[in-house]
């Protein structure tokens, strides 16, 4: 596909980078990228069931639900996972389960009572038993955990989850918005929804104040093992006297490109309640290199954003590029950090921005578990 220069209204400015793409064609480009994901071999569920009955059911229960009254479970001192719960079953990727089964709970930050099976079971056995426990309950209405992709700095995430995110944004300039802090609380609602509450602090010199609060809702509208698409609406409530309310809507998309590469992209529209012409459209996209299944590693990524203020008559886009790394902090990666640098590629009134993001996926355990 020609993603480029055939739209005449966007050529003719020499200052902007040569990769000028119109908003629409950039979106189509991002949505249509679909390298074929690695071939997955069909698991043998009967073989998985046999292994499960022989080696797992004693703790996890014959149907996948552990029996709290059984002497074995009582003796463990910790409750084994309940595979019959569709929300829990759907939200953990099968590959993570294979890691837990092979290397034991401790290796991935879970309880050491979950024994490592790598000595007893082959990789094929492990894949079969993991597929079998995935089949214990119907999860078609729930977005699969495979689509819970790494949180990007700017691109909106599509997967509905339980997460607390704290992000600081810094510039080396003084003045307005020199520092900005966002505390975000995300809570899974129902099968495929998520509630969002956000607090935004801005500081200038020594003064730091709560600038705005945001509440919103996100819903996954299409998903498979390879892709996810969500739609969200967020309402911004100004706390500062001179602030202005705003409605934001966005589409967020995630896709597995291959065994080692994932792509995420979002299109966000901002509509201020006063001065609607101050609104803007923002397209962001990011590619992560997922080079290992071990979560406590460093994962590099490259993010690009293009913003189109509604007041811009000639369709000018403001481009930024944002190299970043995700650092898994806990053994299971449920607490992680993201460090990024945002560099404007086109004329903007700020220089470089630095981002530090700390995230805690609280569905996967307490903050202090598994370090
Ligand atoms: C001795 C008891 C015991 C046996 C036997 C056992 N497990 Fe577990 N398993 C546990 C416990 C306890 C946990 C919970 C660990 C936690 O949440 O910290 C667990 C957790 C898990 C998880 C992680 C779920 C998650 O994401 O939180 C998987 C997957 C799993 N077991 C699969 C298996 C399979 C498959 C077998 C058989 C091959 C098996 N277990 C055998 C006790 C056991």
mmCIF file of C-alpha atoms and ligand atoms in Angstrom:
data_model
loop_
_atom_site.group_PDB
_atom_site.id
_atom_site.type_symbol
_atom_site.label_atom_id
_atom_site.label_comp_id
_atom_site.label_asym_id
_atom_site.label_seq_id
_atom_site.Cartn_x
_atom_site.Cartn_y
_atom_site.Cartn_z
ATOM 1 C CA UNK A 1 0.000 0.000 0.000
ATOM 2 C CA UNK A 2 1.186 3.488 -0.714
ATOM 3 C CA UNK A 3 0.914 5.182 2.662
ATOM 4 C CA UNK A 4 2.449 8.359 1.496
ATOM 5 C CA UNK A 5 2.552 11.406 -0.554
ATOM 6 C CA UNK A 6 -0.335 11.209 -2.964
ATOM 7 C CA UNK A 7 -2.416 13.590 -0.881
ATOM 8 C CA UNK A 8 -1.415 16.893 -2.315
ATOM 9 C CA UNK A 9 -2.596 19.036 0.596
ATOM 10 C CA UNK A 10 0.036 17.557 2.872
ATOM 11 C CA UNK A 11 3.046 18.105 0.647
ATOM 12 C CA UNK A 12 4.616 21.461 -0.009
ATOM 13 C CA UNK A 13 6.140 22.181 3.418
ATOM 14 C CA UNK A 14 9.853 21.664 3.552
ATOM 15 C CA UNK A 15 10.259 21.809 7.336
ATOM 16 C CA UNK A 16 8.273 18.744 8.121
ATOM 17 C CA UNK A 17 9.865 15.299 7.866
ATOM 18 C CA UNK A 18 9.691 13.519 4.555
ATOM 19 C CA UNK A 19 7.546 10.778 6.059
ATOM 20 C CA UNK A 20 4.466 12.949 5.761
ATOM 21 C CA UNK A 21 1.428 10.733 5.822
ATOM 22 C CA UNK A 22 -2.128 11.897 6.079
ATOM 23 C CA UNK A 23 -4.027 10.920 9.147
ATOM 24 C CA UNK A 24 -6.410 8.602 7.370
ATOM 25 C CA UNK A 25 -3.803 6.707 5.421
ATOM 26 C CA UNK A 26 -1.645 6.339 8.536
ATOM 27 C CA UNK A 27 -4.569 4.774 10.348
ATOM 28 C CA UNK A 28 -5.256 2.398 7.491
ATOM 29 C CA UNK A 29 -1.592 1.499 7.389
ATOM 30 C CA UNK A 30 -1.515 0.676 11.074
ATOM 31 C CA UNK A 31 -4.749 -1.288 11.030
ATOM 32 C CA UNK A 32 -3.832 -3.291 7.961
ATOM 33 C CA UNK A 33 -0.367 -4.411 9.030
ATOM 34 C CA UNK A 34 -0.791 -8.108 9.536
ATOM 35 C CA UNK A 35 2.248 -10.287 9.300
ATOM 36 C CA UNK A 36 1.179 -13.838 9.942
ATOM 37 C CA UNK A 37 1.768 -14.903 13.556
ATOM 38 C CA UNK A 38 3.827 -18.014 14.253
ATOM 39 C CA UNK A 39 2.170 -21.356 13.589
ATOM 40 C CA UNK A 40 0.635 -22.778 16.728
ATOM 41 C CA UNK A 41 0.408 -26.547 16.866
ATOM 42 C CA UNK A 42 -2.964 -27.914 17.921
ATOM 43 C CA UNK A 43 -2.815 -29.207 21.480
ATOM 44 C CA UNK A 44 -3.917 -32.726 22.387
ATOM 45 C CA UNK A 45 -6.642 -32.107 24.980
ATOM 46 C CA UNK A 46 -7.128 -35.812 25.799
ATOM 47 C CA UNK A 47 -3.448 -36.174 26.631
ATOM 48 C CA UNK A 48 -3.717 -32.964 28.671
ATOM 49 C CA UNK A 49 -6.697 -34.301 30.580
ATOM 50 C CA UNK A 50 -4.821 -37.493 31.526
ATOM 51 C CA UNK A 51 -1.878 -35.511 32.883
ATOM 52 C CA UNK A 52 -4.237 -33.196 34.732
ATOM 53 C CA UNK A 53 -6.132 -36.045 36.418
ATOM 54 C CA UNK A 54 -2.900 -37.765 37.442
ATOM 55 C CA UNK A 55 -0.789 -34.812 38.598
ATOM 56 C CA UNK A 56 -2.807 -31.665 39.087
ATOM 57 C CA UNK A 57 -6.333 -32.510 40.205
ATOM 58 C CA UNK A 58 -5.193 -33.414 43.737
ATOM 59 C CA UNK A 59 -4.578 -29.709 44.357
ATOM 60 C CA UNK A 60 -6.558 -27.903 41.650
ATOM 61 C CA UNK A 61 -9.683 -30.116 41.864
ATOM 62 C CA UNK A 62 -11.084 -32.539 39.285
ATOM 63 C CA UNK A 63 -13.140 -29.810 37.584
ATOM 64 C CA UNK A 64 -10.494 -27.106 37.931
ATOM 65 C CA UNK A 65 -12.000 -25.679 41.115
ATOM 66 C CA UNK A 66 -9.927 -26.544 44.192
ATOM 67 C CA UNK A 67 -11.831 -28.101 47.081
ATOM 68 C CA UNK A 68 -11.091 -25.997 50.173
ATOM 69 C CA UNK A 69 -12.115 -28.903 52.445
ATOM 70 C CA UNK A 70 -9.703 -31.437 50.991
ATOM 71 C CA UNK A 71 -6.838 -32.304 53.345
ATOM 72 C CA UNK A 72 -4.253 -31.692 50.598
ATOM 73 C CA UNK A 73 -5.519 -28.186 49.884
ATOM 74 C CA UNK A 74 -5.767 -27.411 53.605
ATOM 75 C CA UNK A 75 -2.177 -28.549 54.044
ATOM 76 C CA UNK A 76 -0.892 -26.204 51.321
ATOM 77 C CA UNK A 77 -1.584 -23.047 53.261
ATOM 78 C CA UNK A 78 -2.375 -21.228 50.018
ATOM 79 C CA UNK A 79 -5.314 -21.626 47.673
ATOM 80 C CA UNK A 80 -4.422 -23.199 44.290
ATOM 81 C CA UNK A 81 -5.642 -21.356 41.209
ATOM 82 C CA UNK A 82 -9.323 -21.887 40.296
ATOM 83 C CA UNK A 83 -9.403 -22.674 36.562
ATOM 84 C CA UNK A 84 -13.217 -22.875 36.526
ATOM 85 C CA UNK A 85 -13.506 -19.102 37.031
ATOM 86 C CA UNK A 86 -13.895 -17.670 33.502
ATOM 87 C CA UNK A 87 -12.504 -14.225 34.340
ATOM 88 C CA UNK A 88 -9.377 -15.668 35.925
ATOM 89 C CA UNK A 89 -9.022 -18.401 33.298
ATOM 90 C CA UNK A 90 -9.266 -15.946 30.399
ATOM 91 C CA UNK A 91 -6.967 -13.246 31.702
ATOM 92 C CA UNK A 92 -3.798 -15.337 32.104
ATOM 93 C CA UNK A 93 -1.952 -16.126 28.825
ATOM 94 C CA UNK A 94 -1.438 -19.868 28.179
ATOM 95 C CA UNK A 95 2.281 -19.202 27.622
ATOM 96 C CA UNK A 96 2.576 -17.812 31.185
ATOM 97 C CA UNK A 97 0.874 -20.916 32.511
ATOM 98 C CA UNK A 98 3.319 -23.100 30.613
ATOM 99 C CA UNK A 99 6.149 -21.216 32.324
ATOM 100 C CA UNK A 100 4.542 -21.723 35.758
ATOM 101 C CA UNK A 101 3.949 -25.443 35.100
ATOM 102 C CA UNK A 102 7.494 -25.980 33.845
ATOM 103 C CA UNK A 103 9.447 -23.870 36.339
ATOM 104 C CA UNK A 104 7.090 -23.840 39.336
ATOM 105 C CA UNK A 105 5.159 -21.043 41.050
ATOM 106 C CA UNK A 106 8.204 -19.468 42.694
ATOM 107 C CA UNK A 107 10.018 -18.787 39.392
ATOM 108 C CA UNK A 108 7.145 -16.555 38.272
ATOM 109 C CA UNK A 109 6.496 -14.877 41.602
ATOM 110 C CA UNK A 110 3.674 -17.211 42.703
ATOM 111 C CA UNK A 111 3.519 -19.533 45.708
ATOM 112 C CA UNK A 112 6.249 -22.177 45.878
ATOM 113 C CA UNK A 113 3.565 -24.776 46.697
ATOM 114 C CA UNK A 114 2.913 -24.902 42.951
ATOM 115 C CA UNK A 115 5.536 -27.534 42.021
ATOM 116 C CA UNK A 116 7.828 -27.315 38.962
ATOM 117 C CA UNK A 117 7.017 -30.064 36.463
ATOM 118 C CA UNK A 118 9.878 -29.538 34.003
ATOM 119 C CA UNK A 119 11.644 -32.726 35.135
ATOM 120 C CA UNK A 120 8.530 -34.897 34.795
ATOM 121 C CA UNK A 121 6.707 -33.425 31.808
ATOM 122 C CA UNK A 122 7.985 -32.703 28.300
ATOM 123 C CA UNK A 123 7.277 -29.321 26.676
ATOM 124 C CA UNK A 124 4.555 -31.003 24.591
ATOM 125 C CA UNK A 125 2.953 -32.448 27.749
ATOM 126 C CA UNK A 126 3.043 -29.003 29.342
ATOM 127 C CA UNK A 127 1.446 -27.398 26.290
ATOM 128 C CA UNK A 128 -1.263 -30.070 26.316
ATOM 129 C CA UNK A 129 -2.097 -29.731 30.010
ATOM 130 C CA UNK A 130 -2.065 -25.909 29.771
ATOM 131 C CA UNK A 131 -4.481 -26.118 26.813
ATOM 132 C CA UNK A 132 -6.648 -28.533 28.779
ATOM 133 C CA UNK A 133 -6.989 -26.238 31.799
ATOM 134 C CA UNK A 134 -7.805 -23.387 29.406
ATOM 135 C CA UNK A 135 -10.685 -25.554 28.087
ATOM 136 C CA UNK A 136 -12.236 -26.131 31.527
ATOM 137 C CA UNK A 137 -14.591 -23.172 31.227
ATOM 138 C CA UNK A 138 -16.182 -21.236 28.381
ATOM 139 C CA UNK A 139 -14.354 -17.912 27.993
ATOM 140 C CA UNK A 140 -15.417 -16.791 24.499
ATOM 141 C CA UNK A 141 -16.965 -13.570 25.825
ATOM 142 C CA UNK A 142 -13.759 -12.576 27.654
ATOM 143 C CA UNK A 143 -10.761 -10.936 25.938
ATOM 144 C CA UNK A 144 -7.864 -13.430 26.189
ATOM 145 C CA UNK A 145 -4.862 -12.637 28.412
ATOM 146 C CA UNK A 146 -2.655 -13.030 25.331
ATOM 147 C CA UNK A 147 -3.924 -9.555 24.381
ATOM 148 C CA UNK A 148 -2.812 -7.982 27.647
ATOM 149 C CA UNK A 149 0.133 -6.356 25.887
ATOM 150 C CA UNK A 150 2.796 -4.144 27.481
ATOM 151 C CA UNK A 151 1.584 -0.703 28.535
ATOM 152 C CA UNK A 152 2.996 1.959 26.177
ATOM 153 C CA UNK A 153 3.866 5.512 27.221
ATOM 154 C CA UNK A 154 1.409 7.345 24.968
ATOM 155 C CA UNK A 155 -0.493 4.778 22.929
ATOM 156 C CA UNK A 156 -3.697 3.743 24.666
ATOM 157 C CA UNK A 157 -3.955 0.157 25.739
ATOM 158 C CA UNK A 158 -6.855 -1.990 24.524
ATOM 159 C CA UNK A 159 -7.000 -4.759 27.117
ATOM 160 C CA UNK A 160 -9.461 -4.184 30.005
ATOM 161 C CA UNK A 161 -7.660 -4.927 33.244
ATOM 162 C CA UNK A 162 -7.058 -4.247 36.905
ATOM 163 C CA UNK A 163 -4.134 -1.906 37.147
ATOM 164 C CA UNK A 164 -2.686 1.074 38.969
ATOM 165 C CA UNK A 165 -0.407 3.281 36.889
ATOM 166 C CA UNK A 166 1.680 6.211 38.055
ATOM 167 C CA UNK A 167 3.337 8.296 35.394
ATOM 168 C CA UNK A 168 5.643 11.281 35.707
ATOM 169 C CA UNK A 169 6.459 13.493 32.752
ATOM 170 C CA UNK A 170 9.372 15.910 32.922
ATOM 171 C CA UNK A 171 10.869 18.550 30.682
ATOM 172 C CA UNK A 172 14.048 20.498 31.226
ATOM 173 C CA UNK A 173 12.176 23.735 30.578
ATOM 174 C CA UNK A 174 10.610 25.952 33.244
ATOM 175 C CA UNK A 175 7.084 27.225 33.166
ATOM 176 C CA UNK A 176 3.769 25.632 32.434
ATOM 177 C CA UNK A 177 3.556 21.862 32.610
ATOM 178 C CA UNK A 178 7.233 21.510 33.417
ATOM 179 C CA UNK A 179 6.235 18.447 35.385
ATOM 180 C CA UNK A 180 3.094 16.424 35.177
ATOM 181 C CA UNK A 181 2.067 13.421 37.236
ATOM 182 C CA UNK A 182 -0.809 11.108 36.454
ATOM 183 C CA UNK A 183 -2.210 8.527 38.823
ATOM 184 C CA UNK A 184 -4.509 6.131 37.014
ATOM 185 C CA UNK A 185 -6.742 3.471 38.485
ATOM 186 C CA UNK A 186 -8.252 0.902 36.132
ATOM 187 C CA UNK A 187 -10.778 -1.693 37.210
ATOM 188 C CA UNK A 188 -12.152 -4.540 35.148
ATOM 189 C CA UNK A 189 -15.944 -4.369 34.828
ATOM 190 C CA UNK A 190 -17.943 -7.360 33.616
ATOM 191 C CA UNK A 191 -16.650 -9.563 30.821
ATOM 192 C CA UNK A 192 -14.948 -7.046 28.590
ATOM 193 C CA UNK A 193 -15.237 -3.611 30.182
ATOM 194 C CA UNK A 194 -13.025 -1.404 32.322
ATOM 195 C CA UNK A 195 -13.660 1.661 34.468
ATOM 196 C CA UNK A 196 -11.013 4.414 34.520
ATOM 197 C CA UNK A 197 -10.331 7.012 37.217
ATOM 198 C CA UNK A 198 -7.407 9.368 36.758
ATOM 199 C CA UNK A 199 -5.885 12.239 38.721
ATOM 200 C CA UNK A 200 -3.558 14.694 37.013
ATOM 201 C CA UNK A 201 -1.072 16.833 38.963
ATOM 202 C CA UNK A 202 0.902 19.591 37.361
ATOM 203 C CA UNK A 203 3.790 21.408 38.911
ATOM 204 C CA UNK A 204 5.756 24.497 38.171
ATOM 205 C CA UNK A 205 8.701 25.325 40.352
ATOM 206 C CA UNK A 206 7.777 24.320 43.902
ATOM 207 C CA UNK A 207 4.038 24.533 43.358
ATOM 208 C CA UNK A 208 2.323 21.278 42.616
ATOM 209 C CA UNK A 209 -1.440 21.091 42.320
ATOM 210 C CA UNK A 210 -4.215 18.776 41.320
ATOM 211 C CA UNK A 211 -5.127 20.042 37.860
ATOM 212 C CA UNK A 212 -7.843 17.669 36.728
ATOM 213 C CA UNK A 213 -9.685 14.456 37.396
ATOM 214 C CA UNK A 214 -10.863 12.053 34.742
ATOM 215 C CA UNK A 215 -13.442 9.305 34.739
ATOM 216 C CA UNK A 216 -14.104 6.991 31.872
ATOM 217 C CA UNK A 217 -15.097 3.632 30.532
ATOM 218 C CA UNK A 218 -13.482 1.290 28.023
ATOM 219 C CA UNK A 219 -15.034 -1.698 26.277
ATOM 220 C CA UNK A 220 -13.311 -4.369 24.194
ATOM 221 C CA UNK A 221 -15.431 -4.645 21.046
ATOM 222 C CA UNK A 222 -13.504 -7.206 18.996
ATOM 223 C CA UNK A 223 -10.824 -9.701 20.027
ATOM 224 C CA UNK A 224 -9.160 -13.022 19.242
ATOM 225 C CA UNK A 225 -5.881 -14.692 20.223
ATOM 226 C CA UNK A 226 -4.124 -12.314 17.806
ATOM 227 C CA UNK A 227 -5.867 -8.964 18.039
ATOM 228 C CA UNK A 228 -7.970 -6.706 20.256
ATOM 229 C CA UNK A 229 -9.926 -3.538 19.519
ATOM 230 C CA UNK A 230 -11.468 -1.368 22.242
ATOM 231 C CA UNK A 231 -13.424 1.871 22.372
ATOM 232 C CA UNK A 232 -13.362 4.295 25.293
ATOM 233 C CA UNK A 233 -14.781 7.610 26.451
ATOM 234 C CA UNK A 234 -13.145 9.703 29.152
ATOM 235 C CA UNK A 235 -14.584 12.833 30.745
ATOM 236 C CA UNK A 236 -12.094 15.358 32.073
ATOM 237 C CA UNK A 237 -13.214 17.505 35.005
ATOM 238 C CA UNK A 238 -11.067 20.583 35.624
ATOM 239 C CA UNK A 239 -10.078 21.219 39.224
ATOM 240 C CA UNK A 240 -8.064 24.376 38.629
ATOM 241 C CA UNK A 241 -10.140 27.534 38.374
ATOM 242 C CA UNK A 242 -9.084 28.415 34.838
ATOM 243 C CA UNK A 243 -9.339 24.835 33.624
ATOM 244 C CA UNK A 244 -11.704 23.631 30.942
ATOM 245 C CA UNK A 245 -13.630 20.348 30.800
ATOM 246 C CA UNK A 246 -13.053 17.963 27.958
ATOM 247 C CA UNK A 247 -14.410 14.797 26.422
ATOM 248 C CA UNK A 248 -11.937 12.307 25.032
ATOM 249 C CA UNK A 249 -12.807 9.289 22.982
ATOM 250 C CA UNK A 250 -10.396 6.738 21.655
ATOM 251 C CA UNK A 251 -10.053 3.498 19.769
ATOM 252 C CA UNK A 252 -7.217 1.257 20.904
ATOM 253 C CA UNK A 253 -5.886 -1.662 18.938
ATOM 254 C CA UNK A 254 -3.365 -4.384 19.735
ATOM 255 C CA UNK A 255 -1.972 -7.116 17.562
ATOM 256 C CA UNK A 256 0.550 -9.933 17.796
ATOM 257 C CA UNK A 257 2.749 -9.585 14.706
ATOM 258 C CA UNK A 258 4.956 -12.617 15.256
ATOM 259 C CA UNK A 259 6.463 -14.610 18.125
ATOM 260 C CA UNK A 260 8.684 -11.704 19.104
ATOM 261 C CA UNK A 261 6.890 -8.543 17.954
ATOM 262 C CA UNK A 262 3.708 -6.858 19.106
ATOM 263 C CA UNK A 263 2.027 -3.760 17.744
ATOM 264 C CA UNK A 264 -0.326 -1.355 19.506
ATOM 265 C CA UNK A 265 -2.018 1.698 18.113
ATOM 266 C CA UNK A 266 -4.625 4.208 19.212
ATOM 267 C CA UNK A 267 -6.624 7.026 17.681
ATOM 268 C CA UNK A 268 -7.745 9.603 20.227
ATOM 269 C CA UNK A 269 -10.043 12.593 19.762
ATOM 270 C CA UNK A 270 -10.170 15.420 22.307
ATOM 271 C CA UNK A 271 -13.154 17.754 22.449
ATOM 272 C CA UNK A 272 -12.850 20.645 24.915
ATOM 273 C CA UNK A 273 -16.286 21.846 26.116
ATOM 274 C CA UNK A 274 -15.288 25.469 25.572
ATOM 275 C CA UNK A 275 -13.453 26.387 22.411
ATOM 276 C CA UNK A 276 -14.087 23.211 20.464
ATOM 277 C CA UNK A 277 -11.470 24.345 17.952
ATOM 278 C CA UNK A 278 -8.825 23.638 20.609
ATOM 279 C CA UNK A 279 -9.585 19.958 20.162
ATOM 280 C CA UNK A 280 -7.235 17.566 18.493
ATOM 281 C CA UNK A 281 -6.862 14.130 17.006
ATOM 282 C CA UNK A 282 -3.891 12.026 18.014
ATOM 283 C CA UNK A 283 -2.685 8.850 16.368
ATOM 284 C CA UNK A 284 -0.077 6.831 18.222
ATOM 285 C CA UNK A 285 1.561 3.518 17.495
ATOM 286 C CA UNK A 286 4.212 1.372 19.136
ATOM 287 C CA UNK A 287 6.125 -1.806 18.385
ATOM 288 C CA UNK A 288 7.586 -3.870 21.235
ATOM 289 C CA UNK A 289 10.279 -6.504 20.885
ATOM 290 C CA UNK A 290 9.229 -9.378 23.148
ATOM 291 C CA UNK A 291 12.413 -11.411 22.901
ATOM 292 C CA UNK A 292 11.891 -13.740 25.870
ATOM 293 C CA UNK A 293 8.980 -15.294 27.792
ATOM 294 C CA UNK A 294 10.620 -14.295 31.108
ATOM 295 C CA UNK A 295 8.762 -11.216 32.387
ATOM 296 C CA UNK A 296 11.600 -9.763 34.507
ATOM 297 C CA UNK A 297 13.621 -8.557 31.546
ATOM 298 C CA UNK A 298 14.147 -5.366 29.537
ATOM 299 C CA UNK A 299 11.906 -4.971 26.499
ATOM 300 C CA UNK A 300 12.745 -2.172 24.045
ATOM 301 C CA UNK A 301 10.077 -0.430 22.025
ATOM 302 C CA UNK A 302 9.680 2.406 19.568
ATOM 303 C CA UNK A 303 6.623 4.640 19.661
ATOM 304 C CA UNK A 304 5.540 7.332 17.207
ATOM 305 C CA UNK A 305 2.756 9.890 17.661
ATOM 306 C CA UNK A 306 1.098 12.243 15.193
ATOM 307 C CA UNK A 307 -1.210 14.972 16.466
ATOM 308 C CA UNK A 308 -3.559 17.009 14.361
ATOM 309 C CA UNK A 309 -5.040 20.090 16.104
ATOM 310 C CA UNK A 310 -8.545 20.763 14.773
ATOM 311 C CA UNK A 311 -7.633 24.434 14.274
ATOM 312 C CA UNK A 312 -4.901 23.486 11.844
ATOM 313 C CA UNK A 313 -6.490 24.242 8.475
ATOM 314 C CA UNK A 314 -3.880 22.626 6.276
ATOM 315 C CA UNK A 315 -3.893 19.278 8.051
ATOM 316 C CA UNK A 316 -0.449 19.813 9.570
ATOM 317 C CA UNK A 317 0.614 16.968 11.817
ATOM 318 C CA UNK A 318 2.858 17.293 14.844
ATOM 319 C CA UNK A 319 5.130 14.279 15.003
ATOM 320 C CA UNK A 320 7.035 12.864 17.928
ATOM 321 C CA UNK A 321 9.156 9.769 18.350
ATOM 322 C CA UNK A 322 9.445 8.037 21.701
ATOM 323 C CA UNK A 323 12.021 5.283 22.228
ATOM 324 C CA UNK A 324 11.396 3.473 25.505
ATOM 325 C CA UNK A 325 12.068 0.358 27.535
ATOM 326 C CA UNK A 326 9.870 -1.739 29.747
ATOM 327 C CA UNK A 327 11.572 -3.173 32.805
ATOM 328 C CA UNK A 328 9.831 -6.099 34.466
ATOM 329 C CA UNK A 329 10.452 -5.625 38.199
ATOM 330 C CA UNK A 330 8.801 -8.656 39.802
ATOM 331 C CA UNK A 331 9.442 -12.266 38.775
ATOM 332 C CA UNK A 332 5.976 -12.429 37.225
ATOM 333 C CA UNK A 333 6.200 -8.923 35.750
ATOM 334 C CA UNK A 334 3.011 -7.733 37.469
ATOM 335 C CA UNK A 335 4.960 -4.718 38.741
ATOM 336 C CA UNK A 336 6.939 -3.059 35.967
ATOM 337 C CA UNK A 337 8.486 0.224 34.953
ATOM 338 C CA UNK A 338 8.638 2.032 31.658
ATOM 339 C CA UNK A 339 11.252 4.665 30.825
ATOM 340 C CA UNK A 340 10.898 6.767 27.704
ATOM 341 C CA UNK A 341 12.140 9.918 25.966
ATOM 342 C CA UNK A 342 9.862 11.862 23.652
ATOM 343 C CA UNK A 343 11.479 13.957 20.940
ATOM 344 C CA UNK A 344 9.436 16.279 18.726
ATOM 345 C CA UNK A 345 10.096 15.819 15.029
ATOM 346 C CA UNK A 346 8.133 18.867 13.961
ATOM 347 C CA UNK A 347 7.882 22.431 15.293
ATOM 348 C CA UNK A 348 6.497 22.331 18.819
ATOM 349 C CA UNK A 349 6.710 24.627 21.819
ATOM 350 C CA UNK A 350 8.544 22.133 24.022
ATOM 351 C CA UNK A 351 11.831 20.271 23.793
ATOM 352 C CA UNK A 352 12.441 16.793 25.021
ATOM 353 C CA UNK A 353 10.082 15.099 27.458
ATOM 354 C CA UNK A 354 11.095 12.299 29.794
ATOM 355 C CA UNK A 355 8.591 9.759 31.066
ATOM 356 C CA UNK A 356 8.776 7.416 34.035
ATOM 357 C CA UNK A 357 5.869 5.022 34.420
ATOM 358 C CA UNK A 358 5.334 2.560 37.241
ATOM 359 C CA UNK A 359 2.562 0.030 36.870
ATOM 360 C CA UNK A 360 1.072 -2.614 39.088
ATOM 361 C CA UNK A 361 -1.322 -5.213 37.680
ATOM 362 C CA UNK A 362 -3.185 -5.906 40.916
ATOM 363 C CA UNK A 363 -5.175 -8.851 39.534
ATOM 364 C CA UNK A 364 -1.890 -10.793 39.576
ATOM 365 C CA UNK A 365 -0.953 -10.202 43.185
ATOM 366 C CA UNK A 366 -0.084 -7.659 45.836
ATOM 367 C CA UNK A 367 2.499 -4.990 45.076
ATOM 368 C CA UNK A 368 5.120 -6.637 47.283
ATOM 369 C CA UNK A 369 4.714 -10.185 45.966
ATOM 370 C CA UNK A 370 7.367 -11.892 43.862
ATOM 371 C CA UNK A 371 10.275 -9.399 43.858
HETATM 372 C C1 LIG B 1 0.795 -29.506 45.493
HETATM 373 C C2 LIG B 1 -0.316 -28.830 44.945
HETATM 374 C C3 LIG B 1 -0.287 -28.490 43.474
HETATM 375 C C4 LIG B 1 -0.131 -29.355 42.424
HETATM 376 C C5 LIG B 1 0.115 -30.848 42.459
HETATM 377 C C6 LIG B 1 -0.258 -28.556 41.235
HETATM 378 N N1 LIG B 1 -0.481 -27.256 41.563
HETATM 379 FE FE1 LIG B 1 -0.729 -25.719 40.263
HETATM 380 N N2 LIG B 1 -0.821 -24.406 41.822
HETATM 381 C C7 LIG B 1 -0.824 -24.768 43.139
HETATM 382 C C8 LIG B 1 -0.948 -23.567 43.931
HETATM 383 C C9 LIG B 1 -0.996 -23.506 45.437
HETATM 384 C C10 LIG B 1 -1.029 -22.496 43.033
HETATM 385 C C11 LIG B 1 -1.260 -21.040 43.372
HETATM 386 C C12 LIG B 1 0.007 -20.251 43.404
HETATM 387 C C13 LIG B 1 -0.276 -18.791 43.726
HETATM 388 O O1 LIG B 1 -1.365 -18.284 43.354
HETATM 389 O O2 LIG B 1 0.582 -18.156 44.308
HETATM 390 C C14 LIG B 1 -0.933 -23.079 41.716
HETATM 391 C C15 LIG B 1 -0.930 -22.310 40.537
HETATM 392 C C16 LIG B 1 -0.952 -22.875 39.291
HETATM 393 C C17 LIG B 1 -0.975 -22.104 38.079
HETATM 394 C C18 LIG B 1 -0.840 -20.600 37.992
HETATM 395 C C19 LIG B 1 -2.141 -19.899 37.809
HETATM 396 C C20 LIG B 1 -1.958 -18.396 37.879
HETATM 397 O O3 LIG B 1 -1.724 -17.781 36.848
HETATM 398 O O4 LIG B 1 -2.038 -17.842 38.957
HETATM 399 C C21 LIG B 1 -1.049 -22.987 37.070
HETATM 400 C C22 LIG B 1 -1.119 -22.674 35.581
HETATM 401 C C23 LIG B 1 -1.051 -24.311 37.628
HETATM 402 N N3 LIG B 1 -0.979 -24.200 38.979
HETATM 403 C C24 LIG B 1 -1.126 -25.463 36.887
HETATM 404 C C25 LIG B 1 -0.902 -26.719 37.423
HETATM 405 C C26 LIG B 1 -0.812 -27.904 36.627
HETATM 406 C C27 LIG B 1 -1.051 -27.994 35.143
HETATM 407 C C28 LIG B 1 -0.515 -28.922 37.481
HETATM 408 C C29 LIG B 1 -0.262 -30.376 37.141
HETATM 409 C C30 LIG B 1 0.718 -30.633 36.140
HETATM 410 C C31 LIG B 1 -0.443 -28.346 38.809
HETATM 411 N N4 LIG B 1 -0.680 -27.011 38.737
HETATM 412 C C32 LIG B 1 -0.176 -29.060 39.952
HETATM 413 C C33 LIG B 1 -0.719 -26.015 43.646
HETATM 414 C C34 LIG B 1 -0.518 -27.180 42.915
#
